[in-house]
Amino acid sequence: MSIAEASRRLLFGNDIGQCNKARVYSWNLASSIAYSLQSALLLLVVTRIGGLSDAGRFSIYYITTTMLASVGSFSMRNYQVSDAKEDFSYSTYYGSRVLTCGIMIALCAGYALVWQRNPEGIITVLALGIYRATDGIEDVFHGEIQKKGRLDAASVARTFRIIVSFFAFVVAYLVAHTMTVASISMAACSLLIVFLTWLVFQSVYPQLHTGIKLNNVGRLLLLCLPICLSAVLYNYIANLPRYAIEANMSSDYQGIFNILFMPVFAVDMLSTVIFNPTVADMGIAWQDGDTAKLKRLVIRQCAAVAIITLACAIAAFLLGCPILGLIFGVDLRGWEALLTLLMILGGISALSSFAVVMLTVMRMQIFIVIGYIVAILVCAPFLSVLVESQGLYGAAYGYGILIGTTLVVFAIAAVVSAFQRNKNV
């Protein structure tokens, strides 16, 4: 068996033409877990090897490049995958992604030169920015592969890249004892793997072997701008309760809240695994005017989120605090109710994320931005008062009001849009 054939079999399994749903869901789950855990594991490695000082600096570098990654990806994946009528060609999506990733790296460079002003900070931020750019470039051809029904193959490639790049970081850090060399190694490894997997994919999908075309890129970016802005606003909303805690409570309580909040990602991650494979189907159903099929898909996804949330909330109440306390060395007895509440709010957040996908499919992205702005205007003025009077529970209540408001706005926009569509048919 040739290397090329072995590589295709690794990515696509035994049948390049089709795959089963189990393989799609299992590899999408693996990819989501790898992506979700990488930041925590990288910080853990830096803390264990380099100490708290290195960990503090690295966290700033990593968080900054992660925030700027929203510019690189432009949150365009769901729009691309649900483009059933192919209003934009793959070369246009590819050209737009090269442009946005270039802008992201320039922003990383600007941040490093203005705020870091030291060789370690400048080089490390640039290396992490390049690593994030490989995320964005990979994402665009993975989106095309997902449109062809092979999300599993894209997920295999993504999982492999994240894991191998992580170990490249660890080995380089152990040898060189510097986060700069480790970050360069991780970025170089990621770039190499993206290139090699692209070679394999373009041998199956020749359209991936295309030049950069800037035709219609401006129009595409303008259409997706609300989605990109929504990602920025979402990050701001997610951190508002932490800002309120910082302003009104001690750092110890900030630490407790962040520890308790960590498992919430499990609800979002598992829910994303459930509804990501159906984005293309929802796009087709919406474009074809198949309201009955779209309604079935929506009900199925909402039911799945509810079941996942209930299971995670029960597990958190029974086992969450002892396990988290053991991992972090913190006594969390007495916080079981707050952890359970946060898990339930994670379910609401997952439904809100699904509503964002629906509005993207319906091409009503502007309401995503409106929803986040309304939530900030409704809750932000009262969040500090809630935390001051209710402590960490006030922060949780505030977070609940924020994401609950976004969900209501998104749901109303989606229902009205569907009603008008049916009325005009």
Protein backbone atom coordinates (compact mmCIF):
# COMPACT_ATOMS: atom_id res chain seq x y z
CA MET A 1 0.00 0.00 0.00
CA SER A 2 1.41 3.41 -0.99
CA ILE A 3 1.78 6.28 1.46
CA ALA A 4 -0.90 8.23 -0.41
CA GLU A 5 -3.36 5.34 -0.23
CA ALA A 6 -2.62 4.77 3.46
CA SER A 7 -3.19 8.48 4.16
CA ARG A 8 -6.53 8.46 2.35
CA ARG A 9 -7.62 5.37 4.23
CA LEU A 10 -6.61 6.99 7.55
CA LEU A 11 -8.77 10.03 6.81
CA PHE A 12 -11.70 8.45 4.97
CA GLY A 13 -11.81 4.90 6.32
CA ASN A 14 -12.43 1.99 3.96
CA ASP A 15 -14.87 3.80 1.68
CA ILE A 16 -14.01 7.22 0.24
CA GLY A 17 -17.45 7.52 -1.36
CA GLN A 18 -19.55 7.37 1.80
CA CYS A 19 -19.44 6.95 5.56
CA ASN A 20 -21.81 5.96 8.33
CA LYS A 21 -23.28 8.37 10.87
CA ALA A 22 -21.49 6.67 13.77
CA ARG A 23 -18.12 7.53 12.27
CA VAL A 24 -19.18 11.14 11.71
CA TYR A 25 -20.35 11.62 15.28
CA SER A 26 -17.44 9.78 16.92
CA TRP A 27 -14.72 11.67 15.05
CA ASN A 28 -16.55 14.98 15.40
CA LEU A 29 -16.68 14.30 19.14
CA ALA A 30 -12.97 13.51 19.24
CA SER A 31 -12.18 16.69 17.31
CA SER A 32 -14.36 18.83 19.60
CA ILE A 33 -12.77 17.35 22.73
CA ALA A 34 -9.25 17.89 21.41
CA TYR A 35 -10.02 21.50 20.46
CA SER A 36 -11.78 22.26 23.75
CA LEU A 37 -9.04 20.80 25.95
CA GLN A 38 -5.97 22.15 24.19
CA SER A 39 -5.87 25.53 25.98
CA ALA A 40 -6.21 23.94 29.44
CA LEU A 41 -3.59 21.29 28.68
CA LEU A 42 -1.12 23.80 27.23
CA LEU A 43 -1.46 25.98 30.32
CA LEU A 44 -1.05 22.91 32.54
CA VAL A 45 2.19 21.97 30.71
CA VAL A 46 3.60 25.49 30.99
CA THR A 47 2.74 25.62 34.70
CA ARG A 48 4.30 22.24 35.47
CA ILE A 49 7.48 22.82 33.46
CA GLY A 50 8.03 26.58 33.55
CA GLY A 51 6.27 27.59 36.76
CA LEU A 52 3.65 30.22 37.54
CA SER A 53 5.60 33.10 36.02
CA ASP A 54 5.80 31.42 32.61
CA ALA A 55 2.18 30.32 32.92
CA GLY A 56 1.00 33.87 33.62
CA ARG A 57 2.77 35.29 30.58
CA PHE A 58 1.78 32.42 28.31
CA SER A 59 -1.89 32.71 29.26
CA ILE A 60 -1.89 36.36 28.15
CA TYR A 61 -0.26 35.49 24.84
CA TYR A 62 -2.59 32.56 24.23
CA ILE A 63 -5.81 34.32 25.24
CA THR A 64 -4.98 37.30 23.03
CA THR A 65 -4.33 35.18 19.94
CA THR A 66 -7.44 33.12 20.67
CA MET A 67 -9.57 36.27 20.71
CA LEU A 68 -7.98 37.47 17.45
CA ALA A 69 -8.63 34.04 15.92
CA SER A 70 -12.25 35.16 15.48
CA VAL A 71 -10.95 37.60 12.87
CA GLY A 72 -9.00 34.83 11.14
CA SER A 73 -11.90 32.40 10.87
CA PHE A 74 -14.47 35.21 10.55
CA SER A 75 -16.90 32.63 11.99
CA MET A 76 -17.63 31.67 8.37
CA ARG A 77 -17.72 27.85 8.62
CA ASN A 78 -21.48 27.40 9.14
CA TYR A 79 -22.25 29.95 6.42
CA GLN A 80 -20.00 28.08 3.99
CA VAL A 81 -21.35 24.63 4.86
CA SER A 82 -24.98 25.75 4.58
CA ASP A 83 -24.39 27.47 1.22
CA ALA A 84 -26.43 24.81 -0.57
CA LYS A 85 -26.93 26.86 -3.75
CA GLU A 86 -23.23 27.78 -3.83
CA ASP A 87 -23.80 31.51 -4.04
CA PHE A 88 -20.05 31.76 -3.51
CA SER A 89 -17.44 29.46 -5.00
CA TYR A 90 -14.89 27.59 -2.92
CA SER A 91 -12.13 29.77 -4.36
CA THR A 92 -13.96 32.83 -2.99
CA TYR A 93 -14.23 31.27 0.47
CA TYR A 94 -10.57 30.30 0.26
CA GLY A 95 -9.50 33.77 -0.87
CA SER A 96 -11.48 35.42 1.92
CA ARG A 97 -9.89 33.14 4.52
CA VAL A 98 -6.36 33.87 3.33
CA LEU A 99 -7.18 37.58 3.59
CA THR A 100 -8.72 37.39 7.08
CA CYS A 101 -5.91 35.18 8.41
CA GLY A 102 -3.39 37.68 7.05
CA ILE A 103 -5.23 40.48 8.86
CA MET A 104 -5.26 38.40 12.04
CA ILE A 105 -1.49 37.84 11.94
CA ALA A 106 -0.98 41.58 11.33
CA LEU A 107 -3.15 42.33 14.39
CA CYS A 108 -1.10 39.85 16.44
CA ALA A 109 2.08 41.60 15.33
CA GLY A 110 0.64 45.00 16.19
CA TYR A 111 -0.44 43.83 19.63
CA ALA A 112 2.96 42.26 20.33
CA LEU A 113 4.93 45.33 19.22
CA VAL A 114 2.74 47.78 21.16
CA TRP A 115 2.00 45.83 24.35
CA GLN A 116 4.78 43.28 24.79
CA ARG A 117 7.88 45.08 23.51
CA ASN A 118 10.21 42.20 24.33
CA PRO A 119 11.61 39.40 22.12
CA GLU A 120 9.81 36.62 23.99
CA GLY A 121 6.41 38.29 23.80
CA ILE A 122 6.74 39.38 20.17
CA ILE A 123 7.97 36.04 18.84
CA THR A 124 5.63 33.91 20.95
CA VAL A 125 2.55 35.93 20.01
CA LEU A 126 3.48 35.75 16.33
CA ALA A 127 4.07 31.99 16.57
CA LEU A 128 0.72 31.46 18.29
CA GLY A 129 -0.89 33.74 15.72
CA ILE A 130 0.48 31.56 12.92
CA TYR A 131 -0.82 28.50 14.76
CA ARG A 132 -4.27 30.09 14.88
CA ALA A 133 -3.96 30.96 11.18
CA THR A 134 -3.53 27.25 10.42
CA ASP A 135 -6.84 26.74 12.24
CA GLY A 136 -8.49 29.21 9.90
CA ILE A 137 -6.96 27.91 6.66
CA GLU A 138 -7.72 24.31 7.61
CA ASP A 139 -11.28 25.29 8.50
CA VAL A 140 -12.08 26.55 5.00
CA PHE A 141 -11.20 23.37 3.13
CA HIS A 142 -12.68 21.26 5.90
CA GLY A 143 -15.91 23.18 5.34
CA GLU A 144 -15.88 22.17 1.70
CA ILE A 145 -15.29 18.54 2.68
CA GLN A 146 -18.19 18.73 5.16
CA LYS A 147 -20.45 20.00 2.35
CA LYS A 148 -19.56 16.82 0.46
CA GLY A 149 -20.77 14.73 3.41
CA ARG A 150 -17.38 13.80 4.88
CA LEU A 151 -17.25 15.71 8.15
CA ASP A 152 -15.65 12.58 9.61
CA ALA A 153 -12.58 12.90 7.36
CA ALA A 154 -12.18 16.58 8.27
CA SER A 155 -12.53 15.72 11.96
CA VAL A 156 -9.87 13.00 11.75
CA ALA A 157 -7.43 15.49 10.21
CA ARG A 158 -8.23 18.16 12.80
CA THR A 159 -7.89 15.77 15.73
CA PHE A 160 -4.56 14.47 14.44
CA ARG A 161 -3.22 18.00 13.89
CA ILE A 162 -4.17 19.25 17.34
CA ILE A 163 -2.73 16.22 19.16
CA VAL A 164 0.55 16.08 17.22
CA SER A 165 1.05 19.86 17.49
CA PHE A 166 0.42 19.67 21.24
CA PHE A 167 3.10 17.03 21.67
CA ALA A 168 5.47 19.09 19.52
CA PHE A 169 4.95 21.93 22.00
CA VAL A 170 5.55 19.65 25.00
CA VAL A 171 8.74 18.07 23.60
CA ALA A 172 10.17 21.43 22.54
CA TYR A 173 9.39 22.94 25.96
CA LEU A 174 11.01 20.02 27.77
CA VAL A 175 14.16 20.36 25.64
CA ALA A 176 14.48 24.15 25.36
CA HIS A 177 12.63 25.27 28.54
CA THR A 178 11.27 28.29 26.69
CA MET A 179 7.72 28.91 25.56
CA THR A 180 8.97 30.78 22.50
CA VAL A 181 10.70 27.74 21.01
CA ALA A 182 7.76 25.55 22.04
CA SER A 183 5.25 27.86 20.34
CA ILE A 184 7.33 28.02 17.16
CA SER A 185 7.52 24.21 17.13
CA MET A 186 3.76 23.90 17.58
CA ALA A 187 3.04 26.40 14.79
CA ALA A 188 5.52 24.77 12.40
CA CYS A 189 4.12 21.29 13.10
CA SER A 190 0.54 22.50 12.61
CA LEU A 191 1.44 24.24 9.35
CA LEU A 192 3.13 21.10 8.02
CA ILE A 193 0.18 18.85 8.91
CA VAL A 194 -2.34 21.24 7.33
CA PHE A 195 -0.31 21.19 4.11
CA LEU A 196 0.05 17.40 4.06
CA THR A 197 -3.64 16.74 4.79
CA TRP A 198 -4.59 19.30 2.14
CA LEU A 199 -2.54 17.29 -0.39
CA VAL A 200 -4.49 14.16 0.54
CA PHE A 201 -7.87 15.89 0.41
CA GLN A 202 -7.24 17.61 -2.93
CA SER A 203 -6.41 14.24 -4.47
CA VAL A 204 -10.04 13.28 -3.68
CA TYR A 205 -11.64 16.71 -4.19
CA PRO A 206 -9.82 18.46 -7.06
CA GLN A 207 -11.69 21.73 -6.40
CA LEU A 208 -9.48 22.21 -3.33
CA HIS A 209 -6.53 22.69 -5.67
CA THR A 210 -7.44 26.23 -6.58
CA GLY A 211 -5.89 29.64 -6.74
CA ILE A 212 -6.83 32.60 -4.58
CA LYS A 213 -9.73 34.54 -6.09
CA LEU A 214 -10.82 37.81 -4.56
CA ASN A 215 -13.98 38.06 -6.69
CA ASN A 216 -16.97 38.68 -4.40
CA VAL A 217 -14.76 38.44 -1.31
CA GLY A 218 -15.87 41.88 -0.16
CA ARG A 219 -19.55 40.91 -0.46
CA LEU A 220 -18.93 37.60 1.35
CA LEU A 221 -17.09 39.31 4.20
CA LEU A 222 -19.85 41.91 4.49
CA LEU A 223 -22.48 39.17 4.74
CA CYS A 224 -20.46 37.32 7.39
CA LEU A 225 -19.43 40.43 9.32
CA PRO A 226 -22.40 40.13 11.72
CA ILE A 227 -21.34 36.54 12.51
CA CYS A 228 -17.78 37.70 13.23
CA LEU A 229 -19.01 40.57 15.39
CA SER A 230 -21.30 38.16 17.21
CA ALA A 231 -18.28 36.00 18.14
CA VAL A 232 -16.56 39.04 19.64
CA LEU A 233 -19.70 40.07 21.51
CA TYR A 234 -20.24 36.50 22.73
CA ASN A 235 -16.75 36.46 24.26
CA TYR A 236 -17.53 39.76 25.96
CA ILE A 237 -20.82 38.42 27.34
CA ALA A 238 -19.17 35.23 28.59
CA ASN A 239 -16.66 37.29 30.57
CA LEU A 240 -19.03 39.94 31.97
CA PRO A 241 -19.80 37.92 35.16
CA ARG A 242 -16.05 37.56 35.78
CA TYR A 243 -15.55 41.31 35.47
CA ALA A 244 -18.36 41.86 37.99
CA ILE A 245 -16.79 39.37 40.42
CA GLU A 246 -13.41 41.07 40.05
CA ALA A 247 -14.99 44.44 40.87
CA ASN A 248 -16.95 43.27 43.92
CA MET A 249 -15.32 40.16 45.40
CA SER A 250 -11.90 38.79 46.27
CA SER A 251 -9.68 36.85 43.87
CA ASP A 252 -10.39 33.66 45.85
CA TYR A 253 -14.04 33.79 44.81
CA GLN A 254 -12.98 34.53 41.24
CA GLY A 255 -10.93 31.33 41.33
CA ILE A 256 -13.84 29.29 42.72
CA PHE A 257 -16.22 30.62 40.06
CA ASN A 258 -13.79 29.82 37.25
CA ILE A 259 -13.24 26.29 38.56
CA LEU A 260 -16.99 25.67 38.84
CA PHE A 261 -17.54 27.17 35.40
CA MET A 262 -15.06 24.88 33.66
CA PRO A 263 -17.37 21.83 33.28
CA VAL A 264 -20.00 23.99 31.59
CA PHE A 265 -18.03 23.63 28.35
CA ALA A 266 -19.01 19.94 28.35
CA VAL A 267 -22.66 20.79 27.65
CA ASP A 268 -21.73 23.17 24.82
CA MET A 269 -19.21 20.73 23.37
CA LEU A 270 -21.52 17.70 23.42
CA SER A 271 -24.37 19.76 22.00
CA THR A 272 -22.13 21.06 19.21
CA VAL A 273 -21.17 17.49 18.39
CA ILE A 274 -24.87 16.69 17.99
CA PHE A 275 -25.91 19.58 15.76
CA ASN A 276 -22.74 20.24 13.71
CA PRO A 277 -23.31 17.27 11.37
CA THR A 278 -26.84 18.52 10.57
CA VAL A 279 -25.87 22.05 9.46
CA ALA A 280 -25.65 21.06 5.80
CA ASP A 281 -29.01 19.21 6.01
CA MET A 282 -30.66 22.25 7.59
CA GLY A 283 -29.21 24.48 4.87
CA ILE A 284 -30.66 22.24 2.15
CA ALA A 285 -34.04 22.02 3.89
CA TRP A 286 -34.21 25.81 4.24
CA GLN A 287 -33.16 26.42 0.64
CA ASP A 288 -35.70 23.86 -0.63
CA GLY A 289 -38.49 25.26 1.53
CA ASP A 290 -38.90 21.89 3.28
CA THR A 291 -40.38 23.33 6.48
CA ALA A 292 -41.45 19.94 7.86
CA LYS A 293 -37.93 18.51 7.62
CA LEU A 294 -36.40 21.65 9.10
CA LYS A 295 -38.86 21.54 12.00
CA ARG A 296 -37.99 17.89 12.69
CA LEU A 297 -34.29 18.68 12.71
CA VAL A 298 -34.79 21.63 15.09
CA ILE A 299 -36.97 19.62 17.51
CA ARG A 300 -34.49 16.74 17.46
CA GLN A 301 -31.55 19.03 18.26
CA CYS A 302 -33.40 20.82 21.07
CA ALA A 303 -34.42 17.50 22.61
CA ALA A 304 -30.84 16.27 22.42
CA VAL A 305 -29.56 19.41 24.15
CA ALA A 306 -32.18 19.00 26.90
CA ILE A 307 -31.16 15.37 27.53
CA ILE A 308 -27.45 16.22 27.55
CA THR A 309 -28.03 19.13 29.94
CA LEU A 310 -30.07 17.00 32.35
CA ALA A 311 -27.46 14.24 32.38
CA CYS A 312 -24.58 16.68 32.92
CA ALA A 313 -26.46 18.57 35.67
CA ILE A 314 -27.17 15.35 37.60
CA ALA A 315 -23.56 14.21 37.24
CA ALA A 316 -22.32 17.63 38.36
CA PHE A 317 -24.53 17.64 41.44
CA LEU A 318 -23.46 14.16 42.53
CA LEU A 319 -19.78 14.08 41.54
CA GLY A 320 -18.74 17.48 40.21
CA CYS A 321 -17.45 19.23 43.32
CA PRO A 322 -15.45 16.26 44.73
CA ILE A 323 -13.76 15.64 41.36
CA LEU A 324 -13.00 19.31 40.69
CA GLY A 325 -11.75 19.74 44.25
CA LEU A 326 -9.40 16.79 43.83
CA ILE A 327 -8.01 18.08 40.52
CA PHE A 328 -7.47 21.68 41.64
CA GLY A 329 -6.78 21.06 45.33
CA VAL A 330 -9.61 23.35 46.45
CA ASP A 331 -12.36 22.60 48.96
CA LEU A 332 -15.59 23.01 46.99
CA ARG A 333 -17.99 21.54 49.52
CA GLY A 334 -21.17 23.58 49.70
CA TRP A 335 -21.02 24.74 46.08
CA GLU A 336 -22.94 21.81 44.59
CA ALA A 337 -26.09 23.87 43.93
CA LEU A 338 -24.16 26.60 42.14
CA LEU A 339 -22.33 24.06 39.96
CA THR A 340 -25.65 22.43 39.04
CA LEU A 341 -27.16 25.82 38.21
CA LEU A 342 -24.20 26.65 35.98
CA MET A 343 -24.59 23.34 34.14
CA ILE A 344 -28.26 24.10 33.47
CA LEU A 345 -27.28 27.53 32.19
CA GLY A 346 -24.79 25.75 29.95
CA GLY A 347 -27.76 24.02 28.35
CA ILE A 348 -29.43 27.37 27.71
CA SER A 349 -26.16 28.60 26.23
CA ALA A 350 -26.06 25.53 23.96
CA LEU A 351 -29.60 26.29 22.74
CA SER A 352 -28.54 29.87 22.09
CA SER A 353 -25.56 28.59 20.07
CA PHE A 354 -27.90 26.36 18.09
CA ALA A 355 -30.16 29.35 17.42
CA VAL A 356 -27.09 31.16 16.06
CA VAL A 357 -26.59 28.26 13.63
CA MET A 358 -30.26 28.47 12.61
CA LEU A 359 -30.06 32.21 11.93
CA THR A 360 -26.90 31.63 9.90
CA VAL A 361 -28.68 28.98 7.84
CA MET A 362 -31.59 31.41 7.34
CA ARG A 363 -29.10 34.16 6.40
CA MET A 364 -30.41 36.39 9.21
CA GLN A 365 -27.01 37.03 10.77
CA ILE A 366 -27.78 40.62 11.73
CA PHE A 367 -30.13 39.36 14.45
CA ILE A 368 -27.22 37.55 16.08
CA VAL A 369 -25.51 40.88 16.69
CA ILE A 370 -28.80 42.49 17.75
CA GLY A 371 -29.43 39.68 20.24
CA TYR A 372 -26.05 40.12 21.92
CA ILE A 373 -26.37 43.91 22.03
CA VAL A 374 -29.85 43.65 23.58
CA ALA A 375 -28.54 41.20 26.19
CA ILE A 376 -25.69 43.52 27.13
CA LEU A 377 -28.01 46.53 27.39
CA VAL A 378 -30.54 44.58 29.50
CA CYS A 379 -28.16 42.95 31.96
CA ALA A 380 -24.83 44.79 32.08
CA PRO A 381 -26.08 47.73 34.18
CA PHE A 382 -27.45 45.38 36.88
CA LEU A 383 -24.81 42.65 36.90
CA SER A 384 -22.55 44.37 39.41
CA VAL A 385 -25.51 44.89 41.77
CA LEU A 386 -26.46 41.20 41.47
CA VAL A 387 -22.93 40.09 42.37
CA GLU A 388 -22.68 42.59 45.21
CA SER A 389 -25.94 41.36 46.76
CA GLN A 390 -25.93 37.65 45.83
CA GLY A 391 -22.24 36.84 45.48
CA LEU A 392 -21.33 34.06 43.06
CA TYR A 393 -25.00 33.16 42.68
CA GLY A 394 -25.57 36.71 41.47
CA ALA A 395 -22.90 36.17 38.82
CA ALA A 396 -24.68 32.99 37.74
CA TYR A 397 -28.06 34.75 37.67
CA GLY A 398 -26.56 37.53 35.58
CA TYR A 399 -25.05 35.02 33.16
CA GLY A 400 -28.43 33.31 32.93
CA ILE A 401 -30.18 36.59 32.13
CA LEU A 402 -27.57 37.37 29.47
CA ILE A 403 -27.79 34.08 27.59
CA GLY A 404 -31.55 33.78 28.21
CA THR A 405 -32.10 37.16 26.59
CA THR A 406 -30.01 36.19 23.55
CA LEU A 407 -31.94 32.93 23.20
CA VAL A 408 -35.30 34.75 23.28
CA VAL A 409 -34.20 37.29 20.65
CA PHE A 410 -32.71 34.59 18.41
CA ALA A 411 -35.78 32.37 18.70
CA ILE A 412 -38.18 35.21 17.89
CA ALA A 413 -36.07 36.20 14.87
CA ALA A 414 -35.92 32.59 13.60
CA VAL A 415 -39.68 32.00 14.04
CA VAL A 416 -40.61 35.31 12.36
CA SER A 417 -38.21 34.58 9.50
CA ALA A 418 -39.67 31.09 9.00
CA PHE A 419 -43.23 32.45 9.17
CA GLN A 420 -42.51 35.12 6.55
CA ARG A 421 -40.82 32.52 4.33
CA ASN A 422 -43.86 30.26 4.45
CA LYS A 423 -46.19 33.21 3.87
CA ASN A 424 -44.32 34.24 0.73
CA VAL A 425 -44.19 30.73 -0.71
